[in-house]
mmCIF file of C-alpha atoms in Angstrom:
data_model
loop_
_atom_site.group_PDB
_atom_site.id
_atom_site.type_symbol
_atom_site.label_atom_id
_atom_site.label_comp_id
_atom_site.label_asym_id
_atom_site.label_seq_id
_atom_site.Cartn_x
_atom_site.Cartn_y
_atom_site.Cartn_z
ATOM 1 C CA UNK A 1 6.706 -0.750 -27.906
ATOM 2 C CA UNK A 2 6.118 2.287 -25.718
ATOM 3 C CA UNK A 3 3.748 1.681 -23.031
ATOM 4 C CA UNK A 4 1.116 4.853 -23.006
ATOM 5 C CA UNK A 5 0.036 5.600 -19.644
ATOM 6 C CA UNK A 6 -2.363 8.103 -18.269
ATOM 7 C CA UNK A 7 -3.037 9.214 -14.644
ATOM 8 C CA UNK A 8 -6.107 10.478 -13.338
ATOM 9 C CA UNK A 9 -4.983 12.836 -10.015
ATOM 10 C CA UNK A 10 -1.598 14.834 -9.939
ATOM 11 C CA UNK A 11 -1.608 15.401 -6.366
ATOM 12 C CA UNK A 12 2.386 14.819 -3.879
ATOM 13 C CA UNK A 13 2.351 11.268 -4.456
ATOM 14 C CA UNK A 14 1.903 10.962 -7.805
ATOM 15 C CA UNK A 15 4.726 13.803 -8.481
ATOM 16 C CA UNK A 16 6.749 12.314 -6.048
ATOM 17 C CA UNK A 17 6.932 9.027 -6.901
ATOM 18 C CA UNK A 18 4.850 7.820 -10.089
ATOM 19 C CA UNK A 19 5.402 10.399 -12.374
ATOM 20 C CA UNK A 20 9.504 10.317 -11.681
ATOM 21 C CA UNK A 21 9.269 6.465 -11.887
ATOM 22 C CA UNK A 22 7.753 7.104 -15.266
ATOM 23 C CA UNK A 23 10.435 8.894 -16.480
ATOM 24 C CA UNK A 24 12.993 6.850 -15.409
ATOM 25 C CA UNK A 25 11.862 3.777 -17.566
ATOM 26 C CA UNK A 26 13.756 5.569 -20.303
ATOM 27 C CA UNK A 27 11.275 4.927 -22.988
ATOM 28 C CA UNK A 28 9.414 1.532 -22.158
ATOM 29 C CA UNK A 29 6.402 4.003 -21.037
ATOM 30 C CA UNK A 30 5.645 7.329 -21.428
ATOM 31 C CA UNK A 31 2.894 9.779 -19.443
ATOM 32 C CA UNK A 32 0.826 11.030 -22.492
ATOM 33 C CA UNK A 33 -1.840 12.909 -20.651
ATOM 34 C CA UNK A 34 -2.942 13.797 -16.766
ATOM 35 C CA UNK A 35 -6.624 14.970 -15.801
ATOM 36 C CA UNK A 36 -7.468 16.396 -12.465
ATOM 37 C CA UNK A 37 -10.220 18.831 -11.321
ATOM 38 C CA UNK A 38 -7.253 21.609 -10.788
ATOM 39 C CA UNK A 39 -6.696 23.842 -13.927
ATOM 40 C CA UNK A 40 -3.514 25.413 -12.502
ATOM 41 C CA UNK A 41 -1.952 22.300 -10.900
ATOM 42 C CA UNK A 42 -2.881 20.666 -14.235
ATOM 43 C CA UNK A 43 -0.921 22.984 -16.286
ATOM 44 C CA UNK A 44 1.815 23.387 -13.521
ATOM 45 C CA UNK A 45 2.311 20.103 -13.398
ATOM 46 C CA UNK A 46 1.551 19.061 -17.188
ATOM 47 C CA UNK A 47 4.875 21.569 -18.159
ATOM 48 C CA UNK A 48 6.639 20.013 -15.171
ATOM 49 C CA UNK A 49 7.085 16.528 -16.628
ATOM 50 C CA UNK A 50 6.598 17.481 -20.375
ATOM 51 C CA UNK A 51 2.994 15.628 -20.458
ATOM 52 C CA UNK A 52 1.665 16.980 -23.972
ATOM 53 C CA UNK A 53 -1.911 16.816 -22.328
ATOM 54 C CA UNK A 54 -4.321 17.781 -19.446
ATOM 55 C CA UNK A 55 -8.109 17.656 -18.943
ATOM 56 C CA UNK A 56 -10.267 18.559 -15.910
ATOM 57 C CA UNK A 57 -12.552 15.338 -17.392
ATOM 58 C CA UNK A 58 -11.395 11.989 -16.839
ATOM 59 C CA UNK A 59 -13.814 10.510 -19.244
ATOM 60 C CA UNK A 60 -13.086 12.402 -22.084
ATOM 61 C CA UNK A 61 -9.120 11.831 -21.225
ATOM 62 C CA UNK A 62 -9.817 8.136 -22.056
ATOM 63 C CA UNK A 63 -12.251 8.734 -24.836
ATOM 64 C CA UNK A 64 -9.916 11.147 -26.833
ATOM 65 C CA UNK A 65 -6.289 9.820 -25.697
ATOM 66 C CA UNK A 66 -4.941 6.505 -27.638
ATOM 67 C CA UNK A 67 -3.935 4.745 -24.302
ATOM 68 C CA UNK A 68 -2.777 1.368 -22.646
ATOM 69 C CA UNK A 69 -2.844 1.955 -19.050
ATOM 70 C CA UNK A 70 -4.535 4.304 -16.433
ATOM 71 C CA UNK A 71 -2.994 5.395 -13.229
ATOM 72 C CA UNK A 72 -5.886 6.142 -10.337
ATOM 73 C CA UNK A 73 -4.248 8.576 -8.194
ATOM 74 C CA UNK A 74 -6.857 10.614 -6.415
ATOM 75 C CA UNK A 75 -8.440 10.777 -2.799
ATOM 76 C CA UNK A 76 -9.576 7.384 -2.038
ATOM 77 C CA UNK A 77 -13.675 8.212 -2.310
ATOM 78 C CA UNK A 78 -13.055 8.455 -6.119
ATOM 79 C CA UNK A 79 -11.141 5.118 -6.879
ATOM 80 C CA UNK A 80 -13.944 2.704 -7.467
ATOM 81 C CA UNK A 81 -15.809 5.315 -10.028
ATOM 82 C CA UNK A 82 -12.353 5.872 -11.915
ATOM 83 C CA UNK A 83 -10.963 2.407 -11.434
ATOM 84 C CA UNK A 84 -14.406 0.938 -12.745
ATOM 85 C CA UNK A 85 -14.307 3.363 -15.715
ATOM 86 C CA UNK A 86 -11.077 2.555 -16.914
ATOM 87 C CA UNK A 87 -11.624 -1.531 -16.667
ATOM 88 C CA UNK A 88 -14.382 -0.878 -18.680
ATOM 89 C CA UNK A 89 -12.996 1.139 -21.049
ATOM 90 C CA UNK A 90 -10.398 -2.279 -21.770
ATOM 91 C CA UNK A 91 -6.943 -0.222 -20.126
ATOM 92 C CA UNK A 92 -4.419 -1.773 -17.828
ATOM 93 C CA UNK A 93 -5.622 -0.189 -14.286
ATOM 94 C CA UNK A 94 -3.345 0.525 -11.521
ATOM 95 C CA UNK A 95 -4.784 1.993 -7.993
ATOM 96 C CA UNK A 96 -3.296 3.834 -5.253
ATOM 97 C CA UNK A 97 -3.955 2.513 -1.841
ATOM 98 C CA UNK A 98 -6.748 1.770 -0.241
ATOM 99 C CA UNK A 99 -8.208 0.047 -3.676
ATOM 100 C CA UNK A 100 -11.587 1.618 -2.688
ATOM 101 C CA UNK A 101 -13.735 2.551 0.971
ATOM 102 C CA UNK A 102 -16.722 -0.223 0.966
ATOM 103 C CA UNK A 103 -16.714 -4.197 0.692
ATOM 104 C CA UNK A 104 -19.554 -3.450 -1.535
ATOM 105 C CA UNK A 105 -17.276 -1.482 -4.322
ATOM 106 C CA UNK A 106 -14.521 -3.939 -4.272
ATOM 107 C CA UNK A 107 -17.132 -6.516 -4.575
ATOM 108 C CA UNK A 108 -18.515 -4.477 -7.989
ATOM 109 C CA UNK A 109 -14.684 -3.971 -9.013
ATOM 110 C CA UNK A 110 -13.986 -7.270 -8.821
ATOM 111 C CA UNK A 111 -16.905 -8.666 -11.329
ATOM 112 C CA UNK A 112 -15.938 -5.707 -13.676
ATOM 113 C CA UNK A 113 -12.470 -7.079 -14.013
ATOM 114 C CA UNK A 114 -13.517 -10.570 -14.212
ATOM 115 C CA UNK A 115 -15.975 -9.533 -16.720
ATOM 116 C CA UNK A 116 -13.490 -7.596 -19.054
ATOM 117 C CA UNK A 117 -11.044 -10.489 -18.794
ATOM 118 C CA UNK A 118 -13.269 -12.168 -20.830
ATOM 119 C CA UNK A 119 -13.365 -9.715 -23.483
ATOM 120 C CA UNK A 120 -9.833 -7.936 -23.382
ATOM 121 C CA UNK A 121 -7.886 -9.116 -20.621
ATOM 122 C CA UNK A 122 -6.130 -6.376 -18.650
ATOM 123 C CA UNK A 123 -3.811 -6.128 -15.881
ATOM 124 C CA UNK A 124 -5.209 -4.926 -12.674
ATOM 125 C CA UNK A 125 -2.650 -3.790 -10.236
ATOM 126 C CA UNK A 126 -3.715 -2.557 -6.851
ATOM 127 C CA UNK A 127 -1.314 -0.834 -4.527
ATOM 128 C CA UNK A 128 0.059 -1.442 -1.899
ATOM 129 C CA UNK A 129 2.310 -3.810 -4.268
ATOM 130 C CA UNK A 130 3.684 -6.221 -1.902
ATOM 131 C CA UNK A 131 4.892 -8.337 -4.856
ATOM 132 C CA UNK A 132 7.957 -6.901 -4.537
ATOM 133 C CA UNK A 133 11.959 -8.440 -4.930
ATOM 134 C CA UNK A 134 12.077 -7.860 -0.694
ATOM 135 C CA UNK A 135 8.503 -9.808 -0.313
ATOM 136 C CA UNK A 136 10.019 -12.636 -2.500
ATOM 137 C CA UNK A 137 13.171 -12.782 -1.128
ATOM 138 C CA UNK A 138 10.947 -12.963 2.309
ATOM 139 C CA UNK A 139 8.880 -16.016 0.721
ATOM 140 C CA UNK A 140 12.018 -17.908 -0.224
ATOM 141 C CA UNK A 141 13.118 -17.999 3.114
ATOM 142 C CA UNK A 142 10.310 -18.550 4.753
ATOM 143 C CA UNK A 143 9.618 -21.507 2.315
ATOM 144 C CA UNK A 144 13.656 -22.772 3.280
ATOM 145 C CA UNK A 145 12.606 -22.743 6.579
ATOM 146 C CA UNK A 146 14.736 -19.962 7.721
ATOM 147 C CA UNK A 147 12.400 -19.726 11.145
ATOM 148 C CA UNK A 148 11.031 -22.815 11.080
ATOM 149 C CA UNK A 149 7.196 -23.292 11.948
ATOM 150 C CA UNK A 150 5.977 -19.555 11.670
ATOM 151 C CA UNK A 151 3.944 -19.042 14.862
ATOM 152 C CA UNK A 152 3.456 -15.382 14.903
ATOM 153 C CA UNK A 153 3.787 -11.375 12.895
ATOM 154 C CA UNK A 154 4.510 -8.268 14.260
ATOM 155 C CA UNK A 155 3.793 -5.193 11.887
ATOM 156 C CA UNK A 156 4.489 -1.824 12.198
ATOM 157 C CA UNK A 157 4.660 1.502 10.236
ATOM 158 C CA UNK A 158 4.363 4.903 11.393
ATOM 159 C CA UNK A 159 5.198 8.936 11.372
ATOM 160 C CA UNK A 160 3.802 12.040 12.063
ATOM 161 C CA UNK A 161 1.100 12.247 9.795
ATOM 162 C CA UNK A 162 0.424 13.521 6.011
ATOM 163 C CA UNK A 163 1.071 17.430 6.256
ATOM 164 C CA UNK A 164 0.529 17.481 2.311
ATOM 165 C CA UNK A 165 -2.927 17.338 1.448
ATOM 166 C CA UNK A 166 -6.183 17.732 4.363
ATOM 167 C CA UNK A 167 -8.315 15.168 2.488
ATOM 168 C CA UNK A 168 -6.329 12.141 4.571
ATOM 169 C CA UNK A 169 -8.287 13.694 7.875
ATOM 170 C CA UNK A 170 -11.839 13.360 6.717
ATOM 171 C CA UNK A 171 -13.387 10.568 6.473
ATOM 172 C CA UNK A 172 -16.127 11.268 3.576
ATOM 173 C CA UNK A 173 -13.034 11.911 1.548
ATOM 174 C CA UNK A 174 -10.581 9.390 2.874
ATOM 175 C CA UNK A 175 -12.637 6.536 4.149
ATOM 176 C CA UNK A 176 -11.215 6.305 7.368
ATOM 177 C CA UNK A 177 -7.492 7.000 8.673
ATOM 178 C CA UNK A 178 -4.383 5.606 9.621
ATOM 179 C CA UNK A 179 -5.549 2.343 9.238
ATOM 180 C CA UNK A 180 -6.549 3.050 5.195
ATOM 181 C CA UNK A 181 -3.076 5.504 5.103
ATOM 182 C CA UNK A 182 -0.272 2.901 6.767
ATOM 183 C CA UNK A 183 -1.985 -0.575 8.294
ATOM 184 C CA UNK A 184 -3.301 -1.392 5.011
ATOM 185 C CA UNK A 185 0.961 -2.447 4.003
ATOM 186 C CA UNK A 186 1.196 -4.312 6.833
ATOM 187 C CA UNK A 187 -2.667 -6.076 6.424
ATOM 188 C CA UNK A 188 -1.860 -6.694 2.585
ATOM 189 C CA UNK A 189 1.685 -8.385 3.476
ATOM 190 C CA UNK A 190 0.286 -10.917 6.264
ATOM 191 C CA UNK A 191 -2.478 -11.838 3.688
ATOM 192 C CA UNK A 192 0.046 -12.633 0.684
ATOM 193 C CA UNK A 193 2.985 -14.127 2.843
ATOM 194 C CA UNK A 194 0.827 -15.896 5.806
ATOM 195 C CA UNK A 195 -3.003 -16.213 4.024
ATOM 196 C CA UNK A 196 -6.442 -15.356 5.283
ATOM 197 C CA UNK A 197 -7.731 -14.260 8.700
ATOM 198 C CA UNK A 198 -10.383 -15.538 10.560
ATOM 199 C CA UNK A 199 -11.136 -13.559 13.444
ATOM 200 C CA UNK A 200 -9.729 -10.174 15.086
ATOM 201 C CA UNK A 201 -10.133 -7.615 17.379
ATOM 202 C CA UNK A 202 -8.723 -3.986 16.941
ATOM 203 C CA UNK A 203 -8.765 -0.801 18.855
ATOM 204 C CA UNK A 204 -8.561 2.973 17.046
ATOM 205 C CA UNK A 205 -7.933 6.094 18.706
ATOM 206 C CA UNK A 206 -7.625 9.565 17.687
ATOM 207 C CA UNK A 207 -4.845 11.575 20.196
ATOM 208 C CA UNK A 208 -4.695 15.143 18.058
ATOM 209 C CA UNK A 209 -7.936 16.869 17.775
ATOM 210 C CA UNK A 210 -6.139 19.405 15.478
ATOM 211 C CA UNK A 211 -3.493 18.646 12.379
ATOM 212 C CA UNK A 212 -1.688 21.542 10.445
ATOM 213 C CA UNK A 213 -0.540 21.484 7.015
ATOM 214 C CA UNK A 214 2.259 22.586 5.505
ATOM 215 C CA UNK A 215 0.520 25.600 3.779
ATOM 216 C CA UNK A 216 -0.507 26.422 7.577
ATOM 217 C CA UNK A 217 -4.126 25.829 7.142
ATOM 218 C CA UNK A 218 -5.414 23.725 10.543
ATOM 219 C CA UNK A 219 -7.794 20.636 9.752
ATOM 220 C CA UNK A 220 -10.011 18.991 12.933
ATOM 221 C CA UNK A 221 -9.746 15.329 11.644
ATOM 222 C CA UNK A 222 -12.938 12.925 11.835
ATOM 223 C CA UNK A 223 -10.476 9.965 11.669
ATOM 224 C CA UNK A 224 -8.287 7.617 13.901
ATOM 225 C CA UNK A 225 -4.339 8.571 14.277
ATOM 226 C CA UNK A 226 -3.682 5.493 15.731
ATOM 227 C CA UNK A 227 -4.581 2.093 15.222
ATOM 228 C CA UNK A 228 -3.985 -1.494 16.813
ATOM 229 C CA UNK A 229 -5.047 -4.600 15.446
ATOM 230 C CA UNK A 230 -4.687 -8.223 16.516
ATOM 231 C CA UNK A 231 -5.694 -10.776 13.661
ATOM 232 C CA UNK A 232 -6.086 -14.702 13.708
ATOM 233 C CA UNK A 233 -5.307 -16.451 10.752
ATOM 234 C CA UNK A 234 -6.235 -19.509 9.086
ATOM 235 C CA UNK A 235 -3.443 -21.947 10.303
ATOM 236 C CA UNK A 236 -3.808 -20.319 13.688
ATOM 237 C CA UNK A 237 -0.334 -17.403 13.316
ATOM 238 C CA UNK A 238 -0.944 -14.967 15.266
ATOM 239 C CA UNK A 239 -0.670 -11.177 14.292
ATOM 240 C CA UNK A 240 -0.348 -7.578 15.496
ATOM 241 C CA UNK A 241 -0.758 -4.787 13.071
ATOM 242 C CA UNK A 242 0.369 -1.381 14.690
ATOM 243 C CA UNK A 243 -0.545 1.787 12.447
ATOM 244 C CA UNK A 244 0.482 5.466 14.024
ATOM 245 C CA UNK A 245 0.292 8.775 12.845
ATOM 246 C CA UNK A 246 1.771 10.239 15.997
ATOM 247 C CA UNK A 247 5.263 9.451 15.376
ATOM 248 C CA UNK A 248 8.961 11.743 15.297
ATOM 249 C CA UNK A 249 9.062 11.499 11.260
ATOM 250 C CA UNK A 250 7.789 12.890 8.543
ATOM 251 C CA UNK A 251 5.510 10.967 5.939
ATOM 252 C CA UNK A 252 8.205 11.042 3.569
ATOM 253 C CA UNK A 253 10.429 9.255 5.895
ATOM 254 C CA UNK A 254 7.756 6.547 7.226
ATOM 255 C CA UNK A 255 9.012 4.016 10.042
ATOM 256 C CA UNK A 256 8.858 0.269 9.010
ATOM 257 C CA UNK A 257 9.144 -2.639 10.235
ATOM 258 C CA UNK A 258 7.530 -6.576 10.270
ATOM 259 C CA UNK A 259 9.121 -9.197 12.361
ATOM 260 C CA UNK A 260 8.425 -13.266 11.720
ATOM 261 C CA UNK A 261 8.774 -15.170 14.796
ATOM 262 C CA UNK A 262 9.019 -18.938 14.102
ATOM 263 C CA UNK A 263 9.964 -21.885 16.295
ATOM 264 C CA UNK A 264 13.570 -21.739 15.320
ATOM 265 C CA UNK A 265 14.411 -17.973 14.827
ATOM 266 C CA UNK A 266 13.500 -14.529 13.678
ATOM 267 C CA UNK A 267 13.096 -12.879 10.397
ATOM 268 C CA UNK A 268 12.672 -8.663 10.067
ATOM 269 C CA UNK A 269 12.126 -7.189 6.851
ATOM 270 C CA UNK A 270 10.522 -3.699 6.050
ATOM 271 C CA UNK A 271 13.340 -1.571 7.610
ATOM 272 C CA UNK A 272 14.552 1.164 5.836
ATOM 273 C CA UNK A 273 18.049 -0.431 4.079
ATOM 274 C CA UNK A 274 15.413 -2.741 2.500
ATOM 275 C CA UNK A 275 17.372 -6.079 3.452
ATOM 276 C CA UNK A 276 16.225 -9.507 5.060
ATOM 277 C CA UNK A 277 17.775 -10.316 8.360
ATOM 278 C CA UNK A 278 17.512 -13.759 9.845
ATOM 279 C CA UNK A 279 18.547 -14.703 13.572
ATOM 280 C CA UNK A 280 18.459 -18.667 14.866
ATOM 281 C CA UNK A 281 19.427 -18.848 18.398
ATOM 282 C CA UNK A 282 21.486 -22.208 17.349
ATOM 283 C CA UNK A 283 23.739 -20.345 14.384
ATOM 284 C CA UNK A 284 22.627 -23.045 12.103
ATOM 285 C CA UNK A 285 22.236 -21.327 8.915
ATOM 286 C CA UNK A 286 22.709 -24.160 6.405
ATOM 287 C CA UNK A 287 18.895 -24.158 5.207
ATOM 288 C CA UNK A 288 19.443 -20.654 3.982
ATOM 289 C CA UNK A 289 20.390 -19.984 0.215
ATOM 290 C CA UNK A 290 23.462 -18.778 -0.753
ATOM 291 C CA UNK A 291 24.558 -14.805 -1.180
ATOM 292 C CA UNK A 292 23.709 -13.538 2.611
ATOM 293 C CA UNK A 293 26.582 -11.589 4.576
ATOM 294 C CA UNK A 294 27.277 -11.281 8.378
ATOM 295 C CA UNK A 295 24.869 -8.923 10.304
ATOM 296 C CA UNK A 296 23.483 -7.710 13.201
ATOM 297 C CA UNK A 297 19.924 -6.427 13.831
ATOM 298 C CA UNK A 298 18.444 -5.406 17.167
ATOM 299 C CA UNK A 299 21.654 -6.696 18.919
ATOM 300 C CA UNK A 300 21.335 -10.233 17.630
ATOM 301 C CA UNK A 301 24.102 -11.512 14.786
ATOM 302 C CA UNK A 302 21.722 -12.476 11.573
ATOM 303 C CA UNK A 303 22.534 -12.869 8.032
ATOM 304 C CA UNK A 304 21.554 -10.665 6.076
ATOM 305 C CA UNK A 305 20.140 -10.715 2.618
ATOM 306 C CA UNK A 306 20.205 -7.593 0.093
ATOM 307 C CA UNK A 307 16.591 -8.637 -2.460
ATOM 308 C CA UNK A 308 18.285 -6.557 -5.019
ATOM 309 C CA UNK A 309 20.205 -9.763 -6.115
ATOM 310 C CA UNK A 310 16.862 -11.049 -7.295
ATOM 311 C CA UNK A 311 16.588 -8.868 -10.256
ATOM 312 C CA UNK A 312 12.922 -7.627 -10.080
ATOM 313 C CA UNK A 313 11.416 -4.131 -10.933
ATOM 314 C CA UNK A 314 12.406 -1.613 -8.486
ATOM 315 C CA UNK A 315 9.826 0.475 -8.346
ATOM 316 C CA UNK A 316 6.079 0.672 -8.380
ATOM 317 C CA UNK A 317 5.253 1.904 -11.866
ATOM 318 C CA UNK A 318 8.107 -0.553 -12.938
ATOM 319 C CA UNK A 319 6.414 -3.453 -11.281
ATOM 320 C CA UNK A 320 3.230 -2.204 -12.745
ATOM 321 C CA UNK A 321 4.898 -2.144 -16.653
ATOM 322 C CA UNK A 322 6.637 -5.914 -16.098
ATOM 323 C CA UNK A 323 3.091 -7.380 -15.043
ATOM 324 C CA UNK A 324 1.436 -5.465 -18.242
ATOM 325 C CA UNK A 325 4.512 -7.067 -20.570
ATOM 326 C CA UNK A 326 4.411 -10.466 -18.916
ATOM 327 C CA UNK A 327 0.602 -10.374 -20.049
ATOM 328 C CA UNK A 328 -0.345 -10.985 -15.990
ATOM 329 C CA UNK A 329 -3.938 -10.714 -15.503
ATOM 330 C CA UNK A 330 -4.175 -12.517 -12.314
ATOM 331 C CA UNK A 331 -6.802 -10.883 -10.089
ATOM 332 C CA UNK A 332 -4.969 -12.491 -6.556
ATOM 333 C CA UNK A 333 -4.305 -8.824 -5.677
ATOM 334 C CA UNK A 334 -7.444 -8.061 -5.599
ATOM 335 C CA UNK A 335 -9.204 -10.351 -4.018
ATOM 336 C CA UNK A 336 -6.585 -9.701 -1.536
ATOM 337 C CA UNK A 337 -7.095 -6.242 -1.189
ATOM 338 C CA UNK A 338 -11.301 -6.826 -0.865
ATOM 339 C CA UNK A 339 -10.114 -9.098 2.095
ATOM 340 C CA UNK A 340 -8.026 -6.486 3.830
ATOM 341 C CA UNK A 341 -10.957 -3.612 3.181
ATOM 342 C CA UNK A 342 -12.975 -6.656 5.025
ATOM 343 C CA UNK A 343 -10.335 -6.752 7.864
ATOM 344 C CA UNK A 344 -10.691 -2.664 7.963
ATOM 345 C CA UNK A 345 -13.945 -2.333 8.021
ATOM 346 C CA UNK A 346 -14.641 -5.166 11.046
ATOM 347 C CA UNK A 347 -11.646 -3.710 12.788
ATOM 348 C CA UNK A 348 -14.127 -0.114 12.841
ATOM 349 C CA UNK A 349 -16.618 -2.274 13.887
ATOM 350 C CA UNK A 350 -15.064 -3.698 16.646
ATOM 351 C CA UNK A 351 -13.482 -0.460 17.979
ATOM 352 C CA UNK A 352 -16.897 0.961 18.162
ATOM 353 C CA UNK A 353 -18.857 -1.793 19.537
ATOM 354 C CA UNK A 354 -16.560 -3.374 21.705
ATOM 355 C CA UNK A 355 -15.907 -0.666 24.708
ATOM 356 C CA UNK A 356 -12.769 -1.033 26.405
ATOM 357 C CA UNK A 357 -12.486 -3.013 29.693
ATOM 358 C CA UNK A 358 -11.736 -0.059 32.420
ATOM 359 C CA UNK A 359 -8.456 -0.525 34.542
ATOM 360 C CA UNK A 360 -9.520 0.553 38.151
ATOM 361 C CA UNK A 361 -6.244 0.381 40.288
ATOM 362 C CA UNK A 362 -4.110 3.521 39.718
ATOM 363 C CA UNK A 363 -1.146 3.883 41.190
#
């Protein structure tokens, strides 16, 4: 059975990555129909990837289109409308990151799904996915003991900033910045991996006053390019989630990393070969699995692990077909995600409300 998927937005990201991703499934799913607010990038993009049909109404796309999923691809201040629309209607829903700007939609979006599970279940898959073959691969180790008692996380991800589309600089549009953009990966992989937090503090900044795009137009951003966050959790880890916008690469070629620090070594995943390195001081590697090679990583030798092996989905939209065919209508994700839009929102909060202490000696 071909799995029918439409996609509400048809903006870089969706072109990019989804709609390729699509296509390369070689006939498990097909795109049957796009609808956007954009006649011309509609049509551009409709005879681009051979999608027999466009619409500039999202409701009457699922009303008139025999469909099983819906992709949510537009600015974030759109998601929980679309998102809710599309639950109801009984389709498998996937969301582009963040899920949706206020506790109180997420809040709404999670008692629609609940409430449609009981009448059509659905798969609900909010991005970012961190249910990945890497993430696993991460969890077996972890679970092995590769670093022993985990006792802190270091996130970051970073690059210049989105020169694509203007929406990611205001806020009415976006939600807020960097930390909705890039800290939401790192947020979303300490909650799955390491559980909930229980207290933070976080500091937000905004360096450029000015951002050009790449069709030369110059946006004055609303929004913070930079973002730190420190988070407790539950059994007391420790966390630092570093989110930048003011980096040397482009936002096609993001920055990534996420270090585990344990009692007995180091684990670093995230980087851009997509393998698992693990370092122990003592060179005892017998509680890892089987299938790693010899490797260094930030000068220490490690062993390093390639998730591939693991034979999940490798991509989004693939990940996103498997969970719809394995009948997965788990909503983990997102509660998960309303806990990280909790983290978000507190960590505006607290950058607003709690002024920073002043340094007086100079030197």
């Amino acid at each position: 059975m071909v799995l029918r998927i439409v996609a509400i937005g048809c903006g870089d990201i969706a072109q990019r990555r989804h709609f390729p991703q699509i296509e390369a499934l070689h006939g498990t799913a097909e795109l049957v129909a796009i609808a956007g607010r954009d006649r011309t990038r509609l049509k551009d993009c409709a005879a681009r990837f051979k999608v027999p049909r466009w619409y500039t109404d999202p409701a009457a796309m699922l009303r008139d289109v025999a469909i099983d999923a819906v992709l949510v691809l537009t600015p974030p201040d759109s998601h929980a409308e679309y998102a809710e629309m599309a639950v109801r209607a009984g389709r498998h829903v996937m969301v582009e990151e963040p899920l949706v700007t206020a506790v109180d939609e997420a809040l709404r979006l999670c008692e629609a799904v609940r409430s449609q599970q009981s009448v059509k279940p659905i798969t609900f898959f909010p991005l970012p996915n961190v249910g990945t073959a890497e993430h696993g691969l991460v969890d077996r180790l972890l679970q092995a003991g590769a670093v022993g008692e985990v006792t802190s996380v270091e996130c970051h991800r970073g690059h210049r900033g989105p020169t694509h589309a203007s929406w990611f600089y205001q806020k009415h549009l976006a939600g807020g910045g960097v930390l909705f953009d890039l800290g939401i990966y790192g947020l979303t992989t300490v909650a799955t991996l390491f559980g909930p937090t229980v207290s933070m503090t976080a500091s937000c900044s905004r360096r450029f006053e000015t951002r050009v795009m790449d069709d030369g137009t110059v946006v004055r951003p609303d929004v913070e390019d930079s973002a730190l966050i420190s988070l407790l959790l539950e059994d007391k880890i420790a966390v630092s989630v570093n989110a930048n916008w003011n980096g040397c690469l482009s936002h096609h070629h993001t920055r990534m990393r996420v270090v585990v620090i344990g009692r007995e070594g180091m684990l670093h995943f995230g980087v851009v070969d997509g393998a698992v390195y693990v370092h122990r001081p003592d060179g005892n590697y017998q509680v890892l699995p089987a299938g790693s090679d010899a490797g260094l990583f930030d000068g220490y030798a490690c062993r390093k692990f390639a998730p591939e092996e693991l034979g999940r989905p490798s991509s989004i939209i693939g990940d996103f077909v498997a969970k719809i065919e394995a009948g997965d209508t788990s909503t983990r994700s997102l509660d998960i995600q309303t806990h990280v839009l909790e983290i978000i929102t507190k960590a505006y909060e607290s950058a607003d409300s709690e002024p920073a202490i002043s340094i007086v000696k100079r030197f």
